[in-house]
């Protein structure tokens, strides 16, 4: 006899505010999540995946209104539940792992205190017992030095570590339903593999039902039991994992699968051996934490990192969370000061430049950040954010605005959206806006720090093609930081593999990814989700 579903969504329709680009955020959505099973919601940015997740949790913004259907958790209709009842259910019965951990965590509370808040709200337990339970879950999600992490604030952790804190918070009360909204987006492949194994372990132990939202088809291939494909709020296709990923019926599903990047040698012309646009020499970055001599701790975030980026060349940096990838990028972009070493741009040293002396360098080198919500000013329209740089460098306002409209078309957004605010866009749309902003200053070098990690596969493929076209036309150099080895193999000419602040292997992509010499590189490649899965291709 089949078990009753933990979550049942029936004929769900959620209306968008008047003036939206369509009447409903989602319409006619029906699916079940049985106990011990993972159902993956797939679709492009704006297809309604996160709207469904937020509707289940009772976290829909005021402008989005359920107008039809039902959402039942173990037979209880959540759409009819009171706010106080929903608060009782969140944590013990259902929990959610959000896409952007820095916006999900309170910046003025330690990580331990934030998890403790969840326990104190829902269980009768002494403070010492709660602390022991928190340290245990931190260890379970593979956080290093749980005692230190317990006392740390979110900004003191890497992106991957912050995401693991959010996952620990969601798992600590062992809910019957776990909703994961892009939970592995910010994670490197080895941590991603650990988190996916952890979710599978939780299912085995507790019969937990999981609603998993992702754009990573490798993740779907690894963990899904059932797949639901959405397009612009409509349910296009649903079925078992093998049926949908290897024999899709609908053209939209086939288009998504065609866009999944393959781990394959790049088909890129050789880069001429010309003078580098950017040259980093023996970059070191050391942090000293703690105030008392006995408690001081030295962290070598980067040690003797050297690299060159030539015109028309894309250099990749890959490695686990905390390996030093983003630290090196921020040192090179002069967003933080390197402890030692030198940086040359157009032959001029900028490692120790300050103030106005950095102005030409700021125009030469632009950064696309990992988290678009944090890098865009929430009080500025996206148009104001995009034109701010060019206007500061002397471009007339009207010309800068026309350039912004052109760039919005390039990143597949309407120019009309320039007058809207970041909060009005999905995560993937905000990242496209960030890319447009970086290109607005016509830089010679782009530093892309996980620039496509938040994008669905079709937009990701489009952005990678766009970067390639711009690079070929303008001969810009790109320093590309990513945890997605398949993306790196598609866009990079050469790649650096980092571990614990040091480069352990470097060379052309063909050599490093397909004939790795270092054990660490082999471990990264082995952990890539869905690496050997045979996706359907047109």
Short mmCIF file of C-alpha atoms in Angstrom, two decimals:
data_model
loop_
_atom_site.label_atom_id
_atom_site.label_comp_id
_atom_site.label_asym_id
_atom_site.label_seq_id
_atom_site.Cartn_x
_atom_site.Cartn_y
_atom_site.Cartn_z
CA UNK A 1 0.00 0.00 0.00
CA UNK A 2 1.40 3.39 -1.04
CA UNK A 3 2.21 5.81 1.76
CA UNK A 4 0.34 9.09 1.94
CA UNK A 5 2.43 12.00 0.64
CA UNK A 6 4.09 14.31 3.15
CA UNK A 7 3.41 17.27 0.85
CA UNK A 8 0.58 17.45 -1.66
CA UNK A 9 0.16 20.42 -4.01
CA UNK A 10 -3.17 20.44 -5.86
CA UNK A 11 -4.17 22.75 -8.75
CA UNK A 12 -2.20 25.63 -7.19
CA UNK A 13 -2.54 29.09 -8.71
CA UNK A 14 -0.83 32.20 -7.28
CA UNK A 15 -1.70 35.59 -8.77
CA UNK A 16 0.90 38.23 -9.58
CA UNK A 17 0.22 41.91 -8.79
CA UNK A 18 -1.62 43.88 -11.42
CA UNK A 19 0.77 45.04 -14.13
CA UNK A 20 2.97 41.93 -13.94
CA UNK A 21 4.34 40.25 -17.04
CA UNK A 22 1.71 37.47 -16.69
CA UNK A 23 -1.49 36.95 -14.64
CA UNK A 24 -0.12 34.17 -12.42
CA UNK A 25 3.27 33.44 -10.90
CA UNK A 26 2.24 29.75 -11.06
CA UNK A 27 -0.92 28.16 -12.39
CA UNK A 28 -2.40 24.63 -12.39
CA UNK A 29 0.48 23.11 -10.41
CA UNK A 30 -0.06 19.62 -8.96
CA UNK A 31 2.49 17.19 -7.53
CA UNK A 32 3.19 15.07 -4.44
CA UNK A 33 6.32 14.61 -2.31
CA UNK A 34 6.19 11.14 -0.68
CA UNK A 35 8.09 10.31 2.52
CA UNK A 36 11.73 9.41 1.90
CA UNK A 37 11.67 10.78 -1.65
CA UNK A 38 13.24 13.81 -3.38
CA UNK A 39 11.17 15.76 -5.88
CA UNK A 40 13.17 18.30 -7.91
CA UNK A 41 11.61 21.44 -9.36
CA UNK A 42 13.42 22.44 -12.54
CA UNK A 43 13.02 25.49 -14.75
CA UNK A 44 14.54 28.77 -15.75
CA UNK A 45 14.81 31.80 -13.51
CA UNK A 46 11.31 33.27 -13.09
CA UNK A 47 9.51 29.98 -13.76
CA UNK A 48 7.90 29.96 -10.30
CA UNK A 49 10.06 27.41 -8.46
CA UNK A 50 10.83 29.62 -5.46
CA UNK A 51 7.25 30.96 -5.41
CA UNK A 52 5.98 27.42 -4.81
CA UNK A 53 8.55 26.86 -2.05
CA UNK A 54 7.67 30.13 -0.31
CA UNK A 55 3.95 29.35 -0.60
CA UNK A 56 4.51 26.03 1.20
CA UNK A 57 6.40 27.80 4.01
CA UNK A 58 3.84 30.60 4.26
CA UNK A 59 6.48 33.15 3.26
CA UNK A 60 4.88 34.68 0.17
CA UNK A 61 5.29 38.47 -0.10
CA UNK A 62 2.09 40.48 0.23
CA UNK A 63 1.79 41.05 -3.53
CA UNK A 64 1.51 37.34 -4.32
CA UNK A 65 -1.87 35.78 -3.47
CA UNK A 66 -2.94 32.12 -3.75
CA UNK A 67 -6.24 32.22 -5.68
CA UNK A 68 -6.90 28.53 -6.22
CA UNK A 69 -5.87 25.08 -5.09
CA UNK A 70 -4.44 23.59 -1.91
CA UNK A 71 -1.08 22.85 -0.26
CA UNK A 72 -1.34 20.03 2.27
CA UNK A 73 1.38 19.04 4.76
CA UNK A 74 0.51 15.63 6.20
CA UNK A 75 -3.12 16.34 5.36
CA UNK A 76 -3.24 19.86 6.84
CA UNK A 77 -4.08 22.65 4.36
CA UNK A 78 -1.30 25.23 4.79
CA UNK A 79 -3.16 27.87 2.78
CA UNK A 80 -5.85 27.91 5.50
CA UNK A 81 -3.38 27.92 8.42
CA UNK A 82 -3.06 30.98 10.66
CA UNK A 83 0.30 32.79 10.96
CA UNK A 84 0.76 31.39 14.49
CA UNK A 85 0.11 27.84 13.26
CA UNK A 86 2.64 28.27 10.45
CA UNK A 87 5.22 29.44 13.00
CA UNK A 88 4.59 26.25 15.00
CA UNK A 89 5.13 24.11 11.88
CA UNK A 90 8.32 25.87 10.71
CA UNK A 91 11.24 24.01 12.22
CA UNK A 92 9.75 20.83 13.71
CA UNK A 93 7.55 19.88 10.70
CA UNK A 94 8.96 21.79 7.73
CA UNK A 95 12.15 23.72 7.16
CA UNK A 96 13.75 25.58 4.29
CA UNK A 97 17.32 26.09 3.13
CA UNK A 98 17.48 29.39 1.26
CA UNK A 99 19.50 30.22 -1.85
CA UNK A 100 21.47 33.19 -0.45
CA UNK A 101 22.84 32.42 3.04
CA UNK A 102 24.08 35.95 3.75
CA UNK A 103 20.55 37.32 3.41
CA UNK A 104 19.07 34.39 5.39
CA UNK A 105 21.42 34.87 8.36
CA UNK A 106 21.36 37.73 10.89
CA UNK A 107 24.66 39.64 10.50
CA UNK A 108 24.72 40.82 14.13
CA UNK A 109 24.25 37.39 15.75
CA UNK A 110 26.85 34.65 16.04
CA UNK A 111 26.13 31.51 14.05
CA UNK A 112 25.72 29.44 17.21
CA UNK A 113 23.19 31.91 18.64
CA UNK A 114 21.12 31.76 15.45
CA UNK A 115 20.82 27.97 15.56
CA UNK A 116 20.19 28.15 19.32
CA UNK A 117 17.28 30.52 18.67
CA UNK A 118 15.57 27.78 16.64
CA UNK A 119 16.02 25.20 19.42
CA UNK A 120 14.95 27.56 22.23
CA UNK A 121 11.75 28.39 20.33
CA UNK A 122 10.61 24.81 19.79
CA UNK A 123 12.11 22.42 22.39
CA UNK A 124 12.42 22.28 26.19
CA UNK A 125 16.16 21.88 26.67
CA UNK A 126 18.84 23.46 28.86
CA UNK A 127 21.41 25.82 27.35
CA UNK A 128 24.31 23.37 27.82
CA UNK A 129 22.34 20.57 26.13
CA UNK A 130 21.36 22.90 23.28
CA UNK A 131 25.00 23.90 22.77
CA UNK A 132 26.04 20.24 22.62
CA UNK A 133 23.33 19.54 20.03
CA UNK A 134 24.39 22.56 17.94
CA UNK A 135 28.05 21.53 17.92
CA UNK A 136 26.98 18.02 16.87
CA UNK A 137 24.95 19.27 13.89
CA UNK A 138 27.81 21.58 12.88
CA UNK A 139 30.09 18.56 12.84
CA UNK A 140 27.47 16.62 10.89
CA UNK A 141 27.41 19.20 8.08
CA UNK A 142 31.23 19.07 7.96
CA UNK A 143 31.96 22.53 9.38
CA UNK A 144 35.60 22.80 10.50
CA UNK A 145 36.33 23.75 14.11
CA UNK A 146 32.72 23.81 15.38
CA UNK A 147 33.67 25.70 18.58
CA UNK A 148 35.16 28.54 16.52
CA UNK A 149 32.27 28.56 14.03
CA UNK A 150 29.76 28.63 16.92
CA UNK A 151 31.25 31.94 18.11
CA UNK A 152 31.77 33.40 14.61
CA UNK A 153 29.58 35.90 12.80
CA UNK A 154 28.34 35.17 9.24
CA UNK A 155 30.74 37.65 7.61
CA UNK A 156 33.69 35.78 9.14
CA UNK A 157 32.87 32.61 7.19
CA UNK A 158 33.22 31.67 3.53
CA UNK A 159 30.14 31.41 1.31
CA UNK A 160 30.12 27.64 1.52
CA UNK A 161 30.45 27.67 5.31
CA UNK A 162 27.56 30.13 5.62
CA UNK A 163 25.39 27.83 3.52
CA UNK A 164 26.23 24.91 5.77
CA UNK A 165 25.11 26.97 8.79
CA UNK A 166 21.73 27.51 7.10
CA UNK A 167 21.51 23.77 6.35
CA UNK A 168 22.38 22.92 9.98
CA UNK A 169 19.63 25.27 11.17
CA UNK A 170 17.10 23.56 8.90
CA UNK A 171 18.10 20.01 9.85
CA UNK A 172 18.52 20.32 13.61
CA UNK A 173 14.85 19.61 14.47
CA UNK A 174 14.56 16.76 11.91
CA UNK A 175 11.53 18.08 10.00
CA UNK A 176 9.30 15.73 7.97
CA UNK A 177 9.59 18.09 4.98
CA UNK A 178 12.81 19.79 3.91
CA UNK A 179 12.61 22.44 1.19
CA UNK A 180 15.93 23.22 -0.46
CA UNK A 181 15.98 26.34 -2.65
CA UNK A 182 19.26 26.11 -4.60
CA UNK A 183 21.12 24.94 -1.45
CA UNK A 184 24.30 23.91 -3.29
CA UNK A 185 24.61 26.94 -5.57
CA UNK A 186 27.43 28.51 -3.53
CA UNK A 187 29.21 25.26 -2.71
CA UNK A 188 32.28 23.68 -4.25
CA UNK A 189 31.93 20.19 -5.72
CA UNK A 190 33.31 18.28 -2.71
CA UNK A 191 31.16 20.15 -0.18
CA UNK A 192 28.21 19.82 -2.56
CA UNK A 193 28.73 16.06 -2.65
CA UNK A 194 28.88 15.96 1.18
CA UNK A 195 25.67 17.99 1.54
CA UNK A 196 23.84 15.81 -0.97
CA UNK A 197 24.99 12.69 0.91
CA UNK A 198 23.83 14.32 4.16
CA UNK A 199 20.34 14.96 2.74
CA UNK A 200 20.16 11.36 1.56
CA UNK A 201 21.26 10.14 5.01
CA UNK A 202 18.53 12.23 6.66
CA UNK A 203 15.96 10.63 4.37
CA UNK A 204 17.14 7.16 5.26
CA UNK A 205 17.08 7.86 9.01
CA UNK A 206 13.83 9.81 9.26
CA UNK A 207 11.86 9.19 6.07
CA UNK A 208 12.15 12.91 5.32
CA UNK A 209 10.46 14.21 2.19
CA UNK A 210 12.55 16.71 0.22
CA UNK A 211 11.39 19.34 -2.25
CA UNK A 212 14.58 20.34 -4.02
CA UNK A 213 14.86 23.41 -6.24
CA UNK A 214 17.92 23.58 -8.45
CA UNK A 215 19.20 24.57 -11.86
CA UNK A 216 22.12 22.11 -11.63
CA UNK A 217 21.24 19.07 -13.71
CA UNK A 218 24.22 17.22 -12.23
CA UNK A 219 22.61 17.52 -8.80
CA UNK A 220 19.27 16.33 -10.20
CA UNK A 221 20.99 13.31 -11.76
CA UNK A 222 22.56 12.46 -8.39
CA UNK A 223 19.61 12.75 -6.01
CA UNK A 224 16.19 13.10 -7.66
CA UNK A 225 13.45 10.50 -7.55
CA UNK A 226 10.86 12.61 -9.40
CA UNK A 227 11.29 15.73 -11.55
CA UNK A 228 8.79 18.55 -12.20
CA UNK A 229 9.69 20.94 -15.05
CA UNK A 230 8.26 24.49 -14.93
CA UNK A 231 8.20 27.26 -17.54
CA UNK A 232 6.79 30.72 -16.81
CA UNK A 233 4.60 29.37 -14.02
CA UNK A 234 3.20 26.42 -15.98
CA UNK A 235 3.98 22.75 -15.36
CA UNK A 236 5.50 21.45 -18.61
CA UNK A 237 6.51 17.92 -17.72
CA UNK A 238 6.81 15.64 -14.71
CA UNK A 239 7.92 12.07 -14.15
CA UNK A 240 10.70 9.87 -12.88
CA UNK A 241 14.29 11.10 -13.07
CA UNK A 242 15.39 8.70 -15.80
CA UNK A 243 12.35 9.38 -17.96
CA UNK A 244 12.71 13.17 -17.85
CA UNK A 245 16.52 13.42 -18.11
CA UNK A 246 17.14 10.71 -20.71
CA UNK A 247 13.90 10.66 -22.73
CA UNK A 248 12.16 14.05 -22.35
CA UNK A 249 8.87 14.53 -24.19
CA UNK A 250 8.61 18.32 -24.33
CA UNK A 251 10.75 20.70 -26.47
CA UNK A 252 11.36 22.98 -23.46
CA UNK A 253 12.86 20.13 -21.41
CA UNK A 254 15.02 19.15 -24.39
CA UNK A 255 16.24 22.77 -24.69
CA UNK A 256 17.27 22.81 -21.02
CA UNK A 257 19.15 19.53 -21.38
CA UNK A 258 20.96 20.78 -24.49
CA UNK A 259 22.23 23.74 -22.43
CA UNK A 260 23.82 21.56 -19.70
CA UNK A 261 27.61 22.09 -19.99
CA UNK A 262 29.71 19.00 -20.57
CA UNK A 263 33.02 18.27 -18.88
CA UNK A 264 34.95 18.21 -22.13
CA UNK A 265 38.15 19.72 -23.56
CA UNK A 266 37.57 23.33 -24.70
CA UNK A 267 37.27 24.11 -28.38
CA UNK A 268 38.96 27.49 -28.19
CA UNK A 269 41.65 28.95 -30.45
CA UNK A 270 45.12 29.23 -28.85
CA UNK A 271 45.83 32.52 -27.08
CA UNK A 272 48.71 34.52 -28.60
CA UNK A 273 51.72 34.90 -26.32
CA UNK A 274 51.34 38.65 -25.82
CA UNK A 275 52.05 41.09 -23.00
CA UNK A 276 49.69 40.37 -20.05
CA UNK A 277 46.88 42.79 -19.22
CA UNK A 278 47.09 41.68 -15.60
CA UNK A 279 49.99 40.09 -13.75
CA UNK A 280 49.94 38.97 -10.11
CA UNK A 281 53.30 38.04 -8.57
CA UNK A 282 53.62 36.05 -5.31
CA UNK A 283 50.39 37.36 -3.78
CA UNK A 284 50.08 36.55 -0.08
CA UNK A 285 47.22 37.40 2.26
CA UNK A 286 47.50 36.67 5.99
CA UNK A 287 44.82 37.30 8.60
CA UNK A 288 45.48 37.41 12.35
CA UNK A 289 42.39 36.77 14.46
CA UNK A 290 41.94 37.24 18.21
CA UNK A 291 43.09 40.08 20.46
CA UNK A 292 45.02 38.38 23.26
CA UNK A 293 48.47 36.92 22.52
CA UNK A 294 47.41 33.47 23.68
CA UNK A 295 44.31 33.50 21.46
CA UNK A 296 45.82 34.91 18.31
CA UNK A 297 45.52 32.73 15.24
CA UNK A 298 47.28 33.28 11.91
CA UNK A 299 45.39 32.26 8.76
CA UNK A 300 47.28 32.14 5.46
CA UNK A 301 44.39 32.73 3.08
CA UNK A 302 46.72 33.00 0.06
CA UNK A 303 50.37 32.02 -0.26
CA UNK A 304 52.64 32.98 -3.16
CA UNK A 305 49.94 33.00 -5.82
CA UNK A 306 51.14 34.14 -9.25
CA UNK A 307 49.11 34.34 -12.45
CA UNK A 308 48.87 36.21 -15.75
CA UNK A 309 45.83 37.16 -17.83
CA UNK A 310 46.49 38.01 -21.47
CA UNK A 311 44.23 39.70 -24.05
CA UNK A 312 41.54 37.27 -25.16
CA UNK A 313 42.47 34.73 -22.46
CA UNK A 314 40.28 33.22 -19.73
CA UNK A 315 42.16 31.94 -16.70
CA UNK A 316 40.14 29.82 -14.27
CA UNK A 317 40.63 29.31 -10.53
CA UNK A 318 38.95 26.26 -9.00
CA UNK A 319 39.05 24.75 -5.53
CA UNK A 320 36.98 24.05 -2.46
CA UNK A 321 35.27 26.66 -0.32
CA UNK A 322 37.94 28.34 1.81
CA UNK A 323 40.75 27.43 -0.59
CA UNK A 324 41.55 31.11 -1.19
CA UNK A 325 39.98 31.62 -4.64
CA UNK A 326 37.91 34.69 -3.73
CA UNK A 327 40.68 36.09 -1.50
CA UNK A 328 43.09 36.05 -4.44
CA UNK A 329 40.47 37.68 -6.69
CA UNK A 330 39.80 40.44 -4.15
CA UNK A 331 43.51 41.11 -3.70
CA UNK A 332 43.99 41.35 -7.47
CA UNK A 333 40.95 43.64 -7.79
CA UNK A 334 42.40 45.74 -4.92
CA UNK A 335 39.23 45.35 -2.87
CA UNK A 336 41.49 44.15 -0.05
CA UNK A 337 45.21 44.83 0.42
CA UNK A 338 47.58 41.91 -0.18
CA UNK A 339 50.00 41.25 2.69
CA UNK A 340 52.84 40.94 0.19
CA UNK A 341 53.46 40.49 -3.51
CA UNK A 342 52.79 42.76 -6.47
CA UNK A 343 50.05 43.37 -9.05
CA UNK A 344 50.67 44.87 -12.48
CA UNK A 345 47.97 46.23 -14.78
CA UNK A 346 49.08 47.46 -18.21
CA UNK A 347 52.64 47.22 -16.88
CA UNK A 348 52.04 49.53 -13.89
CA UNK A 349 52.28 48.34 -10.28
CA UNK A 350 49.01 48.87 -8.38
CA UNK A 351 49.57 46.66 -5.31
CA UNK A 352 50.19 49.64 -3.04
CA UNK A 353 48.26 52.38 -4.89
CA UNK A 354 45.68 54.40 -2.94
CA UNK A 355 42.83 56.80 -3.66
CA UNK A 356 42.94 58.55 -7.04
CA UNK A 357 46.00 56.59 -8.08
CA UNK A 358 43.68 53.56 -8.34
CA UNK A 359 41.12 55.29 -10.57
CA UNK A 360 42.52 54.10 -13.95
CA UNK A 361 42.85 50.58 -12.55
CA UNK A 362 39.22 50.60 -11.39
CA UNK A 363 38.12 51.20 -14.96
CA UNK A 364 40.53 48.61 -16.37
CA UNK A 365 39.42 45.85 -13.99
CA UNK A 366 35.77 45.21 -13.15
CA UNK A 367 34.34 42.52 -10.85
CA UNK A 368 31.23 40.37 -11.15
CA UNK A 369 30.46 39.18 -7.61
CA UNK A 370 29.02 35.87 -6.45
CA UNK A 371 26.01 37.25 -4.55
CA UNK A 372 24.11 39.78 -6.70
CA UNK A 373 21.73 40.77 -3.90
CA UNK A 374 24.59 42.02 -1.76
CA UNK A 375 26.45 43.72 -4.61
CA UNK A 376 23.45 45.75 -5.86
CA UNK A 377 22.23 48.74 -3.83
CA UNK A 378 18.63 47.90 -2.79
CA UNK A 379 17.75 51.61 -2.69
CA UNK A 380 18.88 52.30 -6.25
CA UNK A 381 17.11 51.30 -9.43
CA UNK A 382 19.14 48.84 -11.46
CA UNK A 383 19.56 51.53 -14.12
CA UNK A 384 21.16 53.88 -11.60
CA UNK A 385 23.51 51.07 -10.51
CA UNK A 386 24.57 50.27 -14.08
CA UNK A 387 25.27 53.86 -15.15
CA UNK A 388 26.98 54.90 -11.89
CA UNK A 389 30.43 53.72 -12.98
CA UNK A 390 30.46 55.18 -16.52
CA UNK A 391 29.07 58.52 -15.26
CA UNK A 392 31.76 58.69 -12.56
CA UNK A 393 34.37 58.15 -15.27
CA UNK A 394 33.00 61.07 -17.30
CA UNK A 395 30.43 59.57 -19.68
CA UNK A 396 27.36 61.80 -20.28
CA UNK A 397 24.21 60.56 -18.54
CA UNK A 398 22.18 60.03 -21.75
CA UNK A 399 25.00 58.07 -23.37
CA UNK A 400 25.44 55.93 -20.26
CA UNK A 401 21.69 55.22 -20.16
CA UNK A 402 21.66 54.20 -23.83
CA UNK A 403 24.61 51.89 -23.13
CA UNK A 404 22.69 50.40 -20.16
CA UNK A 405 19.69 49.67 -22.40
CA UNK A 406 21.97 47.93 -24.90
CA UNK A 407 23.56 45.83 -22.15
CA UNK A 408 20.16 44.81 -20.74
CA UNK A 409 19.26 43.38 -24.14
CA UNK A 410 22.59 41.54 -24.23
CA UNK A 411 21.85 39.81 -20.91
CA UNK A 412 18.28 38.97 -22.04
CA UNK A 413 16.38 41.48 -19.91
CA UNK A 414 14.02 44.21 -21.03
CA UNK A 415 15.43 47.77 -21.02
CA UNK A 416 12.19 48.78 -19.26
CA UNK A 417 13.50 46.93 -16.19
CA UNK A 418 16.16 49.63 -15.67
CA UNK A 419 13.63 51.63 -13.66
CA UNK A 420 12.91 48.76 -11.25
CA UNK A 421 14.70 47.82 -7.99
CA UNK A 422 16.82 44.71 -7.28
CA UNK A 423 14.16 43.26 -4.95
CA UNK A 424 11.78 43.00 -7.94
CA UNK A 425 13.98 40.43 -9.71
CA UNK A 426 14.78 36.77 -9.20
CA UNK A 427 18.28 35.68 -8.15
CA UNK A 428 19.26 34.78 -11.70
CA UNK A 429 17.95 38.08 -13.08
CA UNK A 430 19.91 40.03 -10.47
CA UNK A 431 23.10 38.25 -11.53
CA UNK A 432 22.50 39.22 -15.16
CA UNK A 433 22.11 42.84 -14.02
CA UNK A 434 25.45 42.58 -12.17
CA UNK A 435 27.12 41.34 -15.35
CA UNK A 436 25.66 44.25 -17.32
CA UNK A 437 26.96 46.67 -14.69
CA UNK A 438 30.48 45.26 -14.90
CA UNK A 439 30.50 45.55 -18.70
CA UNK A 440 29.24 49.15 -18.63
CA UNK A 441 32.74 50.57 -18.01
CA UNK A 442 34.25 48.73 -21.02
CA UNK A 443 36.93 47.03 -18.88
CA UNK A 444 40.05 45.31 -20.21
CA UNK A 445 39.85 42.58 -17.53
CA UNK A 446 36.79 41.02 -15.93
CA UNK A 447 37.11 39.18 -12.64
CA UNK A 448 34.12 36.85 -12.44
CA UNK A 449 33.72 35.43 -8.92
CA UNK A 450 31.17 32.60 -9.36
CA UNK A 451 29.44 34.87 -11.88
CA UNK A 452 27.18 32.17 -13.37
CA UNK A 453 26.63 29.97 -10.30
CA UNK A 454 23.20 31.52 -9.60
CA UNK A 455 21.95 31.13 -13.18
CA UNK A 456 19.83 28.37 -14.67
CA UNK A 457 21.49 26.31 -17.38
CA UNK A 458 19.95 28.04 -20.39
CA UNK A 459 20.85 31.54 -19.18
CA UNK A 460 24.22 30.25 -17.99
CA UNK A 461 24.97 28.96 -21.50
CA UNK A 462 23.83 32.27 -22.94
CA UNK A 463 26.01 34.31 -20.55
CA UNK A 464 29.03 32.13 -21.26
CA UNK A 465 28.48 32.65 -25.00
CA UNK A 466 28.05 36.38 -24.36
CA UNK A 467 31.31 36.59 -22.39
CA UNK A 468 33.06 34.64 -25.15
CA UNK A 469 31.68 36.96 -27.86
CA UNK A 470 32.67 40.07 -25.92
CA UNK A 471 36.10 38.61 -25.28
CA UNK A 472 36.65 37.78 -28.94
CA UNK A 473 35.46 41.22 -30.05
CA UNK A 474 37.23 43.35 -27.43
CA UNK A 475 40.11 41.00 -26.55
CA UNK A 476 39.41 41.43 -22.85
CA UNK A 477 40.99 39.08 -20.33
CA UNK A 478 38.84 37.15 -17.86
CA UNK A 479 39.81 35.75 -14.47
CA UNK A 480 37.07 33.19 -13.89
CA UNK A 481 36.50 31.76 -10.40
CA UNK A 482 34.11 28.83 -10.23
CA UNK A 483 33.33 25.62 -8.38
CA UNK A 484 31.60 24.16 -11.46
CA UNK A 485 34.28 22.18 -13.26
CA UNK A 486 32.04 21.68 -16.30
CA UNK A 487 31.67 25.44 -16.75
CA UNK A 488 35.43 25.89 -16.29
CA UNK A 489 36.12 23.30 -18.99
CA UNK A 490 33.87 25.18 -21.43
CA UNK A 491 35.15 28.73 -20.98
CA UNK A 492 38.72 28.60 -19.64
CA UNK A 493 41.96 28.36 -21.61
CA UNK A 494 44.04 27.51 -18.55
CA UNK A 495 43.15 26.70 -14.97
CA UNK A 496 44.70 26.99 -11.50
CA UNK A 497 43.68 24.53 -8.79
CA UNK A 498 43.87 25.98 -5.26
CA UNK A 499 43.91 24.21 -1.90
CA UNK A 500 44.47 25.87 1.50
CA UNK A 501 45.67 29.11 -0.06
CA UNK A 502 48.19 27.57 -2.46
CA UNK A 503 48.20 26.60 -6.12
CA UNK A 504 48.61 22.81 -6.26
CA UNK A 505 48.26 22.40 -10.02
CA UNK A 506 48.09 24.65 -13.06
CA UNK A 507 48.10 24.35 -16.82
CA UNK A 508 45.83 24.14 -19.87
CA UNK A 509 42.33 22.81 -19.16
CA UNK A 510 42.98 19.75 -21.34
CA UNK A 511 45.94 18.74 -19.14
CA UNK A 512 44.57 19.61 -15.69
CA UNK A 513 41.04 18.18 -16.08
CA UNK A 514 41.76 15.20 -18.32
CA UNK A 515 45.26 14.19 -17.16
CA UNK A 516 45.45 15.53 -13.56
CA UNK A 517 48.73 15.05 -11.75
CA UNK A 518 47.71 16.05 -8.20
CA UNK A 519 45.53 13.92 -5.90
CA UNK A 520 43.52 16.98 -4.86
CA UNK A 521 42.57 17.70 -8.49
CA UNK A 522 41.49 14.08 -8.91
CA UNK A 523 39.32 14.39 -5.79
CA UNK A 524 37.59 17.50 -7.17
CA UNK A 525 36.89 15.80 -10.49
CA UNK A 526 35.55 12.65 -8.81
CA UNK A 527 33.12 14.75 -6.70
CA UNK A 528 31.51 16.59 -9.67
CA UNK A 529 27.78 15.72 -9.51
CA UNK A 530 26.33 13.83 -12.48
CA UNK A 531 29.72 13.68 -14.18
CA UNK A 532 29.03 10.36 -15.91
CA UNK A 533 25.25 10.72 -16.37
CA UNK A 534 24.09 10.40 -19.98
CA UNK A 535 21.77 13.38 -20.40
CA UNK A 536 19.54 13.46 -23.48
CA UNK A 537 21.00 15.69 -26.22
CA UNK A 538 19.37 16.84 -29.43
#
